[in-house]
CSV table of C-alpha atoms in Angstrom, one decimal:
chain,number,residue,atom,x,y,z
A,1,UNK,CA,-29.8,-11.5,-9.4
A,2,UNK,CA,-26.3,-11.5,-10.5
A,3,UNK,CA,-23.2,-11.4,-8.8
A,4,UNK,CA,-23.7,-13.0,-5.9
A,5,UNK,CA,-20.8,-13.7,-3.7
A,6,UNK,CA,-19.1,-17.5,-4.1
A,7,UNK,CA,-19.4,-20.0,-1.7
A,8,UNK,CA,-16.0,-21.1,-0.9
A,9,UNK,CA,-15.8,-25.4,-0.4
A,10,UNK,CA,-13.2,-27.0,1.9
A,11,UNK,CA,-12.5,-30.6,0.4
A,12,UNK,CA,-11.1,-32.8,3.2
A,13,UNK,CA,-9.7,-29.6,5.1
A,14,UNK,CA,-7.6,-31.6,7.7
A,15,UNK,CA,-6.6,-29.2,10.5
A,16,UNK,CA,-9.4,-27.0,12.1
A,17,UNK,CA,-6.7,-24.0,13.0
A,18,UNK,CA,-7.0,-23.7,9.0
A,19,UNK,CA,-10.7,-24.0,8.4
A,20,UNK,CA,-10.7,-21.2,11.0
A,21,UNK,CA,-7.9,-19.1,8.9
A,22,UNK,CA,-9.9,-19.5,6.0
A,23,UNK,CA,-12.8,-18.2,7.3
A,24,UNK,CA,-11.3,-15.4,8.6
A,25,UNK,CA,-10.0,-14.6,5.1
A,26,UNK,CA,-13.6,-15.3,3.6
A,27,UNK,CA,-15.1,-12.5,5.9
A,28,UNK,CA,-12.6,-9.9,5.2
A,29,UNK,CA,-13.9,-9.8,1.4
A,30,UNK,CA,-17.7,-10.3,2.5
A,31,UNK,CA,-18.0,-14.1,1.7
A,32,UNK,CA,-20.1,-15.9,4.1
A,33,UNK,CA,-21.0,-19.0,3.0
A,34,UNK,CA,-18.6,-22.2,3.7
A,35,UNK,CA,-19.1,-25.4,3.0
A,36,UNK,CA,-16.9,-28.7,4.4
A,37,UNK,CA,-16.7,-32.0,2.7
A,38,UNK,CA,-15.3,-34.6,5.0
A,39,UNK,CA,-12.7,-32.6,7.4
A,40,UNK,CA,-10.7,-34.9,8.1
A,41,UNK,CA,-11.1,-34.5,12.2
A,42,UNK,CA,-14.6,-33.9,12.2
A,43,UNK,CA,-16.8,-30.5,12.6
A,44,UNK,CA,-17.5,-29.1,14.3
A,45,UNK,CA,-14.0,-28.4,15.5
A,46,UNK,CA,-12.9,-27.0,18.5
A,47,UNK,CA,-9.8,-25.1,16.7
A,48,UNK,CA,-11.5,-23.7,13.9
A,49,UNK,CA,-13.0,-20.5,16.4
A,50,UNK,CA,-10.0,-19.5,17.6
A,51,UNK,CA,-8.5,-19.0,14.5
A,52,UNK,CA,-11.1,-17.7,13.0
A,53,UNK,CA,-10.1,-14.4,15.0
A,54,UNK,CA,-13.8,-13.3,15.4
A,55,UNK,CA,-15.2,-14.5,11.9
A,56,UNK,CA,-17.7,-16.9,14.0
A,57,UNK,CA,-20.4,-16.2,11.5
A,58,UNK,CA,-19.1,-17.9,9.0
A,59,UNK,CA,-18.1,-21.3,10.8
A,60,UNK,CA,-21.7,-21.3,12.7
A,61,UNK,CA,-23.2,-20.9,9.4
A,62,UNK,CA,-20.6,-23.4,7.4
A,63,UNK,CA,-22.8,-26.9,6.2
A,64,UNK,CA,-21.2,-30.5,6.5
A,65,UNK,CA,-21.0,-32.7,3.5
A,66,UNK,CA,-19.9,-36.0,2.7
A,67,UNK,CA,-18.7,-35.7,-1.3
A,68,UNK,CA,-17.7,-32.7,-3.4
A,69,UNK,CA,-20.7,-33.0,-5.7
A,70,UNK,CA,-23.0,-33.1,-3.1
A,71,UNK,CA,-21.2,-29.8,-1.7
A,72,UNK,CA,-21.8,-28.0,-5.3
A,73,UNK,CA,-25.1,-29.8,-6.3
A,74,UNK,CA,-26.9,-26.3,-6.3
A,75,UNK,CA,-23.6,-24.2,-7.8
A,76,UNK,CA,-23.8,-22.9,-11.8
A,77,UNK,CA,-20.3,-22.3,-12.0
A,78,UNK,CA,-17.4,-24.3,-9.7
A,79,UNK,CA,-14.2,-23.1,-10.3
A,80,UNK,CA,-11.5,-25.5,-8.7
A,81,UNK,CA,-8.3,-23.8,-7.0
A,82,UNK,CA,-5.1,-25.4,-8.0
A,83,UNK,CA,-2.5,-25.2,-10.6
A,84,UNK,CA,-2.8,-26.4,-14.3
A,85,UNK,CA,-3.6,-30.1,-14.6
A,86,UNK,CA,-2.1,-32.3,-17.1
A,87,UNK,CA,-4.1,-35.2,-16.3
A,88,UNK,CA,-7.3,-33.0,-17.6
A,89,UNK,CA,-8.4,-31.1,-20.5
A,90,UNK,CA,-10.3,-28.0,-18.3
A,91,UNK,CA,-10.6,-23.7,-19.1
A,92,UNK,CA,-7.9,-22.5,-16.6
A,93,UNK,CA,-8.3,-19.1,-15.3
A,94,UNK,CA,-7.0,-16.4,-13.5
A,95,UNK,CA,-8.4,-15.1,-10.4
A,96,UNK,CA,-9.5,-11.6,-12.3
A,97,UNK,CA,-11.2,-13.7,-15.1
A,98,UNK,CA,-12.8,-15.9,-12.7
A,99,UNK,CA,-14.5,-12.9,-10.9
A,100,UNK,CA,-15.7,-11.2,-14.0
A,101,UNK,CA,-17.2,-14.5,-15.0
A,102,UNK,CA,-18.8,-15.0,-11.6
A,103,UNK,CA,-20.2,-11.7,-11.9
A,104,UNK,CA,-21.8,-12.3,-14.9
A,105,UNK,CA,-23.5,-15.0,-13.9
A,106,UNK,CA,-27.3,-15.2,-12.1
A,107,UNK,CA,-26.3,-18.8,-10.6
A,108,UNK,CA,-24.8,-19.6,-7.5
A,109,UNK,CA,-20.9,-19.9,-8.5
A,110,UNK,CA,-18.2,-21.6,-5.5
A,111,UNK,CA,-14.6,-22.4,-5.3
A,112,UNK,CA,-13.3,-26.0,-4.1
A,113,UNK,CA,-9.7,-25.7,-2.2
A,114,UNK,CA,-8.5,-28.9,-1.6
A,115,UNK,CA,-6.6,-30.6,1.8
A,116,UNK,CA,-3.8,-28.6,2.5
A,117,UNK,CA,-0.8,-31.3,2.3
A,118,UNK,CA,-2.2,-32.8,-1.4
A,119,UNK,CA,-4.2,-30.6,-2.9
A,120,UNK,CA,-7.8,-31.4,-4.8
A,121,UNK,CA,-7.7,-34.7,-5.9
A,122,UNK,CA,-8.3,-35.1,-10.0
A,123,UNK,CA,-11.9,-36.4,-9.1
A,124,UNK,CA,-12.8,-33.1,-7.3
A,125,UNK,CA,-10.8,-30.9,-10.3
A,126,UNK,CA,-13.6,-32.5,-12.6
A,127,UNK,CA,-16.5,-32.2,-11.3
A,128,UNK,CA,-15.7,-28.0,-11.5
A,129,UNK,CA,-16.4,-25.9,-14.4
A,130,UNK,CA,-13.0,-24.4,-14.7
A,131,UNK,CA,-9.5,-24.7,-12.9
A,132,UNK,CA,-8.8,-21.3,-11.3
A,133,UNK,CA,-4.6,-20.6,-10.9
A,134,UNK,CA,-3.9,-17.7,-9.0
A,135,UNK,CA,0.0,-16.8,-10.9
A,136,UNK,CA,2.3,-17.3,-8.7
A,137,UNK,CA,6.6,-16.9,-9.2
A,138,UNK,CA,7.4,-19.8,-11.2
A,139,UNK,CA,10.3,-21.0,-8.7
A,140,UNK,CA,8.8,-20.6,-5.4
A,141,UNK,CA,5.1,-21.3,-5.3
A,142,UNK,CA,4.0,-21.6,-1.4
A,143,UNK,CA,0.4,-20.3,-1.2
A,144,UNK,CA,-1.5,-21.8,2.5
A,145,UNK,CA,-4.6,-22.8,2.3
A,146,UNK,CA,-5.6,-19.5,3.7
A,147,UNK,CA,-3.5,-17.0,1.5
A,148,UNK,CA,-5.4,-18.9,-1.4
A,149,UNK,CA,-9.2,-18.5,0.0
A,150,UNK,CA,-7.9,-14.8,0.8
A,151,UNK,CA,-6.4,-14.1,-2.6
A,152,UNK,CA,-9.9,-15.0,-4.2
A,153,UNK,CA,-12.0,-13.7,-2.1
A,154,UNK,CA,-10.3,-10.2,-2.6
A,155,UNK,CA,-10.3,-10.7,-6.1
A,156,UNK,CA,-13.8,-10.9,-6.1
A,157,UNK,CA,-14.3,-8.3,-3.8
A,158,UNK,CA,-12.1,-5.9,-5.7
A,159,UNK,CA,-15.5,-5.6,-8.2
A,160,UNK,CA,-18.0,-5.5,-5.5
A,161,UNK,CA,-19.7,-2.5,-4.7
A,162,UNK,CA,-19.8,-3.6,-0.9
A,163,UNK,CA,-16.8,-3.3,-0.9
A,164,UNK,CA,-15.8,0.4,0.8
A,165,UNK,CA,-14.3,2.8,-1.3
A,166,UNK,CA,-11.1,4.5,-1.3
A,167,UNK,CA,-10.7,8.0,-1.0
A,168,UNK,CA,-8.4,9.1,-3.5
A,169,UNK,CA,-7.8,12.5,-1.5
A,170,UNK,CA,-9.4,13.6,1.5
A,171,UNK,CA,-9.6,17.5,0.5
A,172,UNK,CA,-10.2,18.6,-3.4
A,173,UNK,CA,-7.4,20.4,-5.2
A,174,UNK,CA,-8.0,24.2,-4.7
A,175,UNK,CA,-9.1,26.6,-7.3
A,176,UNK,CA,-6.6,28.1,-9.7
A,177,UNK,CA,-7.1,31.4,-8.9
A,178,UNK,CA,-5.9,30.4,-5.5
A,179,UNK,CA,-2.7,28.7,-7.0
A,180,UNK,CA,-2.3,32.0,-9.0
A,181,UNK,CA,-1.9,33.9,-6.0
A,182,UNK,CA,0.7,31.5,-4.0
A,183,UNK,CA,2.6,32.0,-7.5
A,184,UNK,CA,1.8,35.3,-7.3
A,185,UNK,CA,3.5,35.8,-3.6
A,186,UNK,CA,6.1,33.6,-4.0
A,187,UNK,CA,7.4,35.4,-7.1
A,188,UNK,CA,6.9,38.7,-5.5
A,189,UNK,CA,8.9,37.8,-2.6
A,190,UNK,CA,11.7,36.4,-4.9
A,191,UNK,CA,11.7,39.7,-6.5
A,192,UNK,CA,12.6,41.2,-3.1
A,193,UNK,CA,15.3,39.3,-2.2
A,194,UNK,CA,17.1,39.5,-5.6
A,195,UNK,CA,16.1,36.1,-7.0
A,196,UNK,CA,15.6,36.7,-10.9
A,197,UNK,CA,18.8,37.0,-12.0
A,198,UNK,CA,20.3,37.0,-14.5
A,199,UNK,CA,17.5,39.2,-16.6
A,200,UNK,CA,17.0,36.9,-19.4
A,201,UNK,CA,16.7,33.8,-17.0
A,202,UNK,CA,13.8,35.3,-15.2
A,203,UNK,CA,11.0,34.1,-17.4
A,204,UNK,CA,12.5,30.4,-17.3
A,205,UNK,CA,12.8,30.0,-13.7
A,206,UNK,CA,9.4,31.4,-13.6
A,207,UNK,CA,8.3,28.5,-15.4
A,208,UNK,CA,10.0,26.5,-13.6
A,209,UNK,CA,9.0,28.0,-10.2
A,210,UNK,CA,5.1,27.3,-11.8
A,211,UNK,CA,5.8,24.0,-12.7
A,212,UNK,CA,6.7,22.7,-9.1
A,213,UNK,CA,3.5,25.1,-7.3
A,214,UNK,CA,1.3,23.7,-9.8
A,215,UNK,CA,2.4,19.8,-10.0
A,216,UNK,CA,0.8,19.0,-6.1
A,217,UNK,CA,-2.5,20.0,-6.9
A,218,UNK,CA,-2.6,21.6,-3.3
A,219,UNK,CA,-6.0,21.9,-1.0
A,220,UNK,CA,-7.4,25.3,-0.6
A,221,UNK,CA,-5.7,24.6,3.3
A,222,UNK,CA,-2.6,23.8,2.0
A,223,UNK,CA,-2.0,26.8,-0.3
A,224,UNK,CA,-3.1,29.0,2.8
A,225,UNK,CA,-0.9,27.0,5.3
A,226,UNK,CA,2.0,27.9,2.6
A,227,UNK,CA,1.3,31.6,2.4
A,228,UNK,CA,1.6,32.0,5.5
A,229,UNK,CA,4.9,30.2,5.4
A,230,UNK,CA,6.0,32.6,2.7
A,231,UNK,CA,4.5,35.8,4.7
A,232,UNK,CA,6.5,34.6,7.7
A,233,UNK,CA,9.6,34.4,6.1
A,234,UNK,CA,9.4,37.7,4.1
A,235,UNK,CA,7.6,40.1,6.8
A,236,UNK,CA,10.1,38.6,9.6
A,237,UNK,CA,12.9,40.1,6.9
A,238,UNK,CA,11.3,43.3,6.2
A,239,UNK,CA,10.7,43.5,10.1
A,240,UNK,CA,15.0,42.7,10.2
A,241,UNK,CA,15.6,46.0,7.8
B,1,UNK,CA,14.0,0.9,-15.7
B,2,UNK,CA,10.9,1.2,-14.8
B,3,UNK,CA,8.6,-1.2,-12.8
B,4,UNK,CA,11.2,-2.2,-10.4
B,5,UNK,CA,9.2,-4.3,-7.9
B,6,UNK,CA,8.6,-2.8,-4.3
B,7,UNK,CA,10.8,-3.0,-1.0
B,8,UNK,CA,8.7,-4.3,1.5
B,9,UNK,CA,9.8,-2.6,5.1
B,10,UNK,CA,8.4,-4.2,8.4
B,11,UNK,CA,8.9,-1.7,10.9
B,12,UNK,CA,9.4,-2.8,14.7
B,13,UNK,CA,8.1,-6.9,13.8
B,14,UNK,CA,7.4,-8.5,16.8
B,15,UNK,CA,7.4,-11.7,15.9
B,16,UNK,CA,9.8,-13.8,14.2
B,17,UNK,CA,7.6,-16.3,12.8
B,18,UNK,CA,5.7,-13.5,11.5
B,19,UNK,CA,8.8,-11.9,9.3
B,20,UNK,CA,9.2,-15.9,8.1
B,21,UNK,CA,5.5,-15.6,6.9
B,22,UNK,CA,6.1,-12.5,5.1
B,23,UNK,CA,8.9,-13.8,3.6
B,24,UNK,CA,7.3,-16.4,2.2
B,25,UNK,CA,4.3,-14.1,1.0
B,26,UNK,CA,6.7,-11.7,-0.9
B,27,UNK,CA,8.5,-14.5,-2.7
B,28,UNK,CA,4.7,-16.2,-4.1
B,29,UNK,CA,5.0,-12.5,-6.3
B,30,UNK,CA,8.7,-12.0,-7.2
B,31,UNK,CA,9.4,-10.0,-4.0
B,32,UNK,CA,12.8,-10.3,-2.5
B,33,UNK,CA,14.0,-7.0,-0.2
B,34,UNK,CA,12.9,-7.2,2.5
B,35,UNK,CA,14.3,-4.4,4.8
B,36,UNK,CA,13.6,-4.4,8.9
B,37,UNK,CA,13.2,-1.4,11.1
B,38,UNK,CA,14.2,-1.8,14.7
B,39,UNK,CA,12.6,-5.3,15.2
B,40,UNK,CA,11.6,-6.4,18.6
B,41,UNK,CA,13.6,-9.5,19.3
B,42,UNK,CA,16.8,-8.3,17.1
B,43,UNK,CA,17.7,-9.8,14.3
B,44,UNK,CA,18.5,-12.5,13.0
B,45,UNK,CA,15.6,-14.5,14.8
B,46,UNK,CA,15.4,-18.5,14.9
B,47,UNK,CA,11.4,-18.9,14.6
B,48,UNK,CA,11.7,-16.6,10.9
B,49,UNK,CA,13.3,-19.3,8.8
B,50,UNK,CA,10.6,-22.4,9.5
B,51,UNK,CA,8.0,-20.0,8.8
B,52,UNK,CA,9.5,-18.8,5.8
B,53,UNK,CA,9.1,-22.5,4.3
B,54,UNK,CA,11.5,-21.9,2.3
B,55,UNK,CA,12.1,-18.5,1.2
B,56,UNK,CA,15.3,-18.4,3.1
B,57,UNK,CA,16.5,-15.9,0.2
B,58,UNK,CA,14.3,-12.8,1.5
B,59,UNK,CA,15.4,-13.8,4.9
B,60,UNK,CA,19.3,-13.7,3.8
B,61,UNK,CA,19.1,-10.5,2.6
B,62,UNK,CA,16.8,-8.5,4.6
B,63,UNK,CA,18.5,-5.8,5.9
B,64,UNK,CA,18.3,-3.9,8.9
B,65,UNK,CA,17.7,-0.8,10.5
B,66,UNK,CA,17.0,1.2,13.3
B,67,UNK,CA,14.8,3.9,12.0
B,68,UNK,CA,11.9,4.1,9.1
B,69,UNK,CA,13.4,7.2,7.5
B,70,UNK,CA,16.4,5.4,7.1
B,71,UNK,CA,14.7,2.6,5.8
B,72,UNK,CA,13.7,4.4,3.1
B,73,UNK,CA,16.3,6.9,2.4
B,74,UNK,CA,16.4,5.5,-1.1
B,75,UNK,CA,13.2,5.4,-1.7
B,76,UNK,CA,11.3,7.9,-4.2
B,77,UNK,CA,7.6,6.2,-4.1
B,78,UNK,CA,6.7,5.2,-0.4
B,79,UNK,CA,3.2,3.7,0.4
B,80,UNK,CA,1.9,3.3,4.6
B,81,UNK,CA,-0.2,0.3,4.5
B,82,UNK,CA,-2.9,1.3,6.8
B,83,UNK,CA,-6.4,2.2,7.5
B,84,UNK,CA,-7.1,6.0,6.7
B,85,UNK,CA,-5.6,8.2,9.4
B,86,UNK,CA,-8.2,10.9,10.8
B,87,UNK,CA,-5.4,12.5,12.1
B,88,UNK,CA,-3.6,12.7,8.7
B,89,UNK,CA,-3.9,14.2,5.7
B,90,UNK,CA,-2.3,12.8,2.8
B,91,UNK,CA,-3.4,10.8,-0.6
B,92,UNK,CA,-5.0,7.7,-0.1
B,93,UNK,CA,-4.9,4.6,-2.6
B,94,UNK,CA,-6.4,1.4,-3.4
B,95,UNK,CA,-3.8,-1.4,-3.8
B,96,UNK,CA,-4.3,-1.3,-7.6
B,97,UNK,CA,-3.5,2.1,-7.8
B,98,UNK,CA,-0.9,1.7,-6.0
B,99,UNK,CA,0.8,-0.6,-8.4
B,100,UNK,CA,0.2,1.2,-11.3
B,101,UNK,CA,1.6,4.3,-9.7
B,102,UNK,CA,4.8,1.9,-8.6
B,103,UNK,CA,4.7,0.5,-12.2
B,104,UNK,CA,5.4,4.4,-14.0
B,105,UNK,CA,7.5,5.4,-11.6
B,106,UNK,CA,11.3,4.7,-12.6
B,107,UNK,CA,12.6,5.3,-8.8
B,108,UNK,CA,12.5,2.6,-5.8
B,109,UNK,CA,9.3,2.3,-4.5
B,110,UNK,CA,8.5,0.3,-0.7
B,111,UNK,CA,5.7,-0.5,1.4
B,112,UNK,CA,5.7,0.0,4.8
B,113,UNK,CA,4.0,-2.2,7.2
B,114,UNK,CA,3.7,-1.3,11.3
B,115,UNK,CA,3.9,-4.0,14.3
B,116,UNK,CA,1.0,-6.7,14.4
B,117,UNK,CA,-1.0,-6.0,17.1
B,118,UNK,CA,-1.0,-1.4,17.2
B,119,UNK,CA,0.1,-1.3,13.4
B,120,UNK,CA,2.1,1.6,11.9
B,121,UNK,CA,2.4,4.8,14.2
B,122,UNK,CA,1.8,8.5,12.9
B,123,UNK,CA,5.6,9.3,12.7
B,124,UNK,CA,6.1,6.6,10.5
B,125,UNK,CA,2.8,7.1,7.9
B,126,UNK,CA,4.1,10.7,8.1
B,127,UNK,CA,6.9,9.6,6.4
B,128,UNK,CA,5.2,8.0,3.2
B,129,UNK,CA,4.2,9.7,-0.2
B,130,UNK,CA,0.6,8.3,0.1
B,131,UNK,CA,-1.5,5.8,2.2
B,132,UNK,CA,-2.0,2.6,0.7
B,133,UNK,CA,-5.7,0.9,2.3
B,134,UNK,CA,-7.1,-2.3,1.3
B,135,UNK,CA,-11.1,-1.9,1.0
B,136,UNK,CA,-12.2,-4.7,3.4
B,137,UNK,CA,-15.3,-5.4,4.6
B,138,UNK,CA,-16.4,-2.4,6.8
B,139,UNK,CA,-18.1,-4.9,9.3
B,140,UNK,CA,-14.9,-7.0,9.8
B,141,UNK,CA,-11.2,-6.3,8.8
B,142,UNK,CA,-8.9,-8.5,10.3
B,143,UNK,CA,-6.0,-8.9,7.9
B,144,UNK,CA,-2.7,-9.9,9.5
B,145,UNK,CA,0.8,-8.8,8.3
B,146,UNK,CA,1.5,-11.7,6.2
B,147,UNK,CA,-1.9,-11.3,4.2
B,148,UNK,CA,-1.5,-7.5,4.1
B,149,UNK,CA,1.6,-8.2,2.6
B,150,UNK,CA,0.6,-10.7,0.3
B,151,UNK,CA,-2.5,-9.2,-1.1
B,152,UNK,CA,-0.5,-6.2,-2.0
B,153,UNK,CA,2.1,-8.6,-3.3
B,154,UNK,CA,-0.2,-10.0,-5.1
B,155,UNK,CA,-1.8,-6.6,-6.5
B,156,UNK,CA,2.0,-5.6,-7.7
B,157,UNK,CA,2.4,-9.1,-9.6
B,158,UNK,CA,-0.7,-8.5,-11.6
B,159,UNK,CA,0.6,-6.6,-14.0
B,160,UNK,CA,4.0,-8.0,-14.3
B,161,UNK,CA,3.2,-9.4,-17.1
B,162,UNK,CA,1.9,-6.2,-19.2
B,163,UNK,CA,4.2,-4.5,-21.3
B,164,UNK,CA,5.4,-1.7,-20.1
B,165,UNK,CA,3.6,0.8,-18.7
B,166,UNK,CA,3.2,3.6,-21.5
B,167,UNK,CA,2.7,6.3,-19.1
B,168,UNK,CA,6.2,7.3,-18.1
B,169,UNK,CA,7.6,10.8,-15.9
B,170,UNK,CA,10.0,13.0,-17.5
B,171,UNK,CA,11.8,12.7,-14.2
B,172,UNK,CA,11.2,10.3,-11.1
B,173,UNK,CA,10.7,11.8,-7.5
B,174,UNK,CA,13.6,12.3,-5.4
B,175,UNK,CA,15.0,9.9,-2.7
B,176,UNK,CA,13.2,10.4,0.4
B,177,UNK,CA,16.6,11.6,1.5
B,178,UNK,CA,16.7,14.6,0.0
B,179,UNK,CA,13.0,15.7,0.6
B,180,UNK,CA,14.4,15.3,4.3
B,181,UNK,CA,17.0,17.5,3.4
B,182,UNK,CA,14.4,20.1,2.0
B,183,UNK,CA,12.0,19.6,5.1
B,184,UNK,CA,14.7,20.2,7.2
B,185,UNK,CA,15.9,23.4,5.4
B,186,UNK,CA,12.4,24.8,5.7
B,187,UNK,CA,12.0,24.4,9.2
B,188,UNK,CA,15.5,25.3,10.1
B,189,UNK,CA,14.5,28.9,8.3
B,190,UNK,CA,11.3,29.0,9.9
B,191,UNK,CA,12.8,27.9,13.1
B,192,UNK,CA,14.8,31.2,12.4
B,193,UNK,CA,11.9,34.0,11.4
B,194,UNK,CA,10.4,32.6,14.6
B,195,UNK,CA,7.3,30.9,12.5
B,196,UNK,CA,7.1,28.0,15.1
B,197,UNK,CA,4.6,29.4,18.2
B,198,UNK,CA,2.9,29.2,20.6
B,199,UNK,CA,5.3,26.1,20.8
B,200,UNK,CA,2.8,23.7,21.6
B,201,UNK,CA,1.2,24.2,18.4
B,202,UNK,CA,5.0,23.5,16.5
B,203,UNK,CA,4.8,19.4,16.5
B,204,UNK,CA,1.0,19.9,14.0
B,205,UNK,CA,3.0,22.9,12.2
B,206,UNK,CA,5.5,20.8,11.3
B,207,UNK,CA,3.3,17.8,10.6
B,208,UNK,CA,1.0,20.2,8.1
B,209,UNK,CA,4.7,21.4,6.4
B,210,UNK,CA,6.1,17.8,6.1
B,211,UNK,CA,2.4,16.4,4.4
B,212,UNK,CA,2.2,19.5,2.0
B,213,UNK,CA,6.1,19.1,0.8
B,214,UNK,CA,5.8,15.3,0.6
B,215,UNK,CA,2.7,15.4,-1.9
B,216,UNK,CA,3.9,16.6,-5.1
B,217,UNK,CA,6.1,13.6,-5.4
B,218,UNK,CA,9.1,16.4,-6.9
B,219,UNK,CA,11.9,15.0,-8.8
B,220,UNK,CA,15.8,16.0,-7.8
B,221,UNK,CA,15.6,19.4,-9.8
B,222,UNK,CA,12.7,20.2,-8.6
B,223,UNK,CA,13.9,20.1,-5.2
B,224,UNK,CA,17.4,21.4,-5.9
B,225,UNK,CA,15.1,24.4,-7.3
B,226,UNK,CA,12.9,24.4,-4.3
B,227,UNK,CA,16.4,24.9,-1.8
B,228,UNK,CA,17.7,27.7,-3.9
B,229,UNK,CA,14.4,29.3,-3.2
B,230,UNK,CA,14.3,29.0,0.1
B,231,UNK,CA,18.1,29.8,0.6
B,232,UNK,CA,17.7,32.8,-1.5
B,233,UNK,CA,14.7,34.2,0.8
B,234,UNK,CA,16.6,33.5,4.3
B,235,UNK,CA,20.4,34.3,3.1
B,236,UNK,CA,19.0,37.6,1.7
B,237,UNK,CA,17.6,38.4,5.0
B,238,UNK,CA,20.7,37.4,7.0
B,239,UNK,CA,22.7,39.3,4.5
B,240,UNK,CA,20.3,42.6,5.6
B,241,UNK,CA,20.7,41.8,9.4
């Protein structure tokens, strides 16, 4: 099968609040699978669950291991998080390139994040496949350990079909024939009160008057809700006469 | 010029430290306003700078205020980040939409985010053009205000570096000032042809006017064309009284 979500590797993570952190990130996008080489203060770790703000899943199910290419032994494609590296000649990516790669691919792919003071060391960078580099501004780049696992993981998720799906609007636009008659009593109340004046204006600010009714692309409920606003305000002036 | 990057409003914070992260989210992708509504321990607040780690410039300049519409008086594009509101109906958008809508549009656009732990309140996502929802995992979503903020950050920064967006309006929508002004011209003339009963039905009447007005995303014009309309229907029935 293809696609299958990335297991996300913790090299020498040192404080359990942000093993926690990042699994709470990992969950929100649907990753599940965490793997720790050497924390630094052991694992299991008593602050790891509290931070992990209910994402227990993921830290019952997270595997200990003593060397990054142990971690990634089984892994077809290891991308490493950090930025560019001088010291080796490695495909850099960005985090939407990265995705679609890790989609393409039938083999288990992971990402290695490394401590959170130092970064991955240059041994860890090459045992990857690539060197992922989420873009950050060039003069202030502060990314946590967390907001990094997060920013990947949502970039991975943003292809995934688990992920749930965005309504683009809750109620369809309504027909045009239903638009035609808003127009329609809008214009005829305008009549009424003496709108269309001068003459030879008349046809333009119809247009115009179209141009604004038709822009919203109003539900059948709206355009009803707004006749009635236009009934009220023309019958309570006939009532007036 | 188009593209302008967003104005990212917290609106009633309750913790300092969690304005510092935010801060420090918005300056990773080239955000600097940073505008406050009606925090909860005032403003300025010692425990936002150490968070910030260092993007003390958002902090210098965020600016503060007491309610949400004034917030975003100058805005023309304004997106609620929130899950979708049942009791609301208004356009809902994934965060890339979202910045490509941001990217065309040639007025300010913002971002509103609510308190940590209740999130934004109906008055306030009343207020916004659209809805702007992160798909998440629908089994855990447990984003806090810093990543909410950052992923949508993030999602803006993507396409910074595109050219320019060939898909440009012949006019941008109007400050969120003036659709108040057109809101409350409406109601005051419905207020007047005694649309507004049985009263307890008046607070959803006026929700269902302000959601179907704030939609169509009209320019100046349109809503300088909108007020003539409704001026010419109620002055014409004073006029007959």
């Amino acid at each position: 099968m293809s696609g299958e979500p990335p297991i996300i590797v913790l090299v020498r993570p040192q404080l359990g609040q942000n093993i926690g952190k990042a699994a709470r990130a990992m969950l929100n996008f649907g990753l599940t699978e965490m793997r720790l080489v050497a924390p630094r203060d052991g694992w299991p770790n008593p602050d790891a669950g509290p931070a992990a703000s209910g994402a227990d899943i993921v830290l019952e199910g997270a595997k200990l291991f003593e060397t990054t290419a142990e971690a990634i032994a089984d892994c077809s494609l290891v991308y490493a998080s950090t930025v560019r590296r001088r010291d080796l000649v490695m495909p850099v990516v960005g985090p939407d390139e990265m995705a679609r790669e890790m989609r393409a691919t039938s083999g288990r792919s992971a990402i290695l994040f490394g401590p959170e003071r130092s970064g991955l060391e240059t041994e860890d960078v090459a045992l990857a496949s690539r060197i992922v580099t989420v873009p950050i501004n060039p003069e202030f780049g502060s990314l946590n350990l967390a907001q990094a696992v997060i920013l990947l993981a949502y970039e991975w998720s943003r292809g995934a079909d688990l992920a749930q799906p965005t309504a683009k609007e809750i109620e369809p636009p309504a027909a045009m024939a239903e638009l035609e008659g808003l127009i329609g009593q809008l214009e005829g109340a305008l009549r009424e009160a003496d709108y269309f004046h001068p003459p030879e204006r008349t046809s333009a600010t119809r247009a115009t008057i179209r141009t604004i009714l038709t822009k919203p692309l109003w539900s059948s409920r709206e355009i009803q809700a707004l006749r009635g606003i236009i009934r009220a305000l023309s019958t309570h002036r006939s009532s007036k006469n």
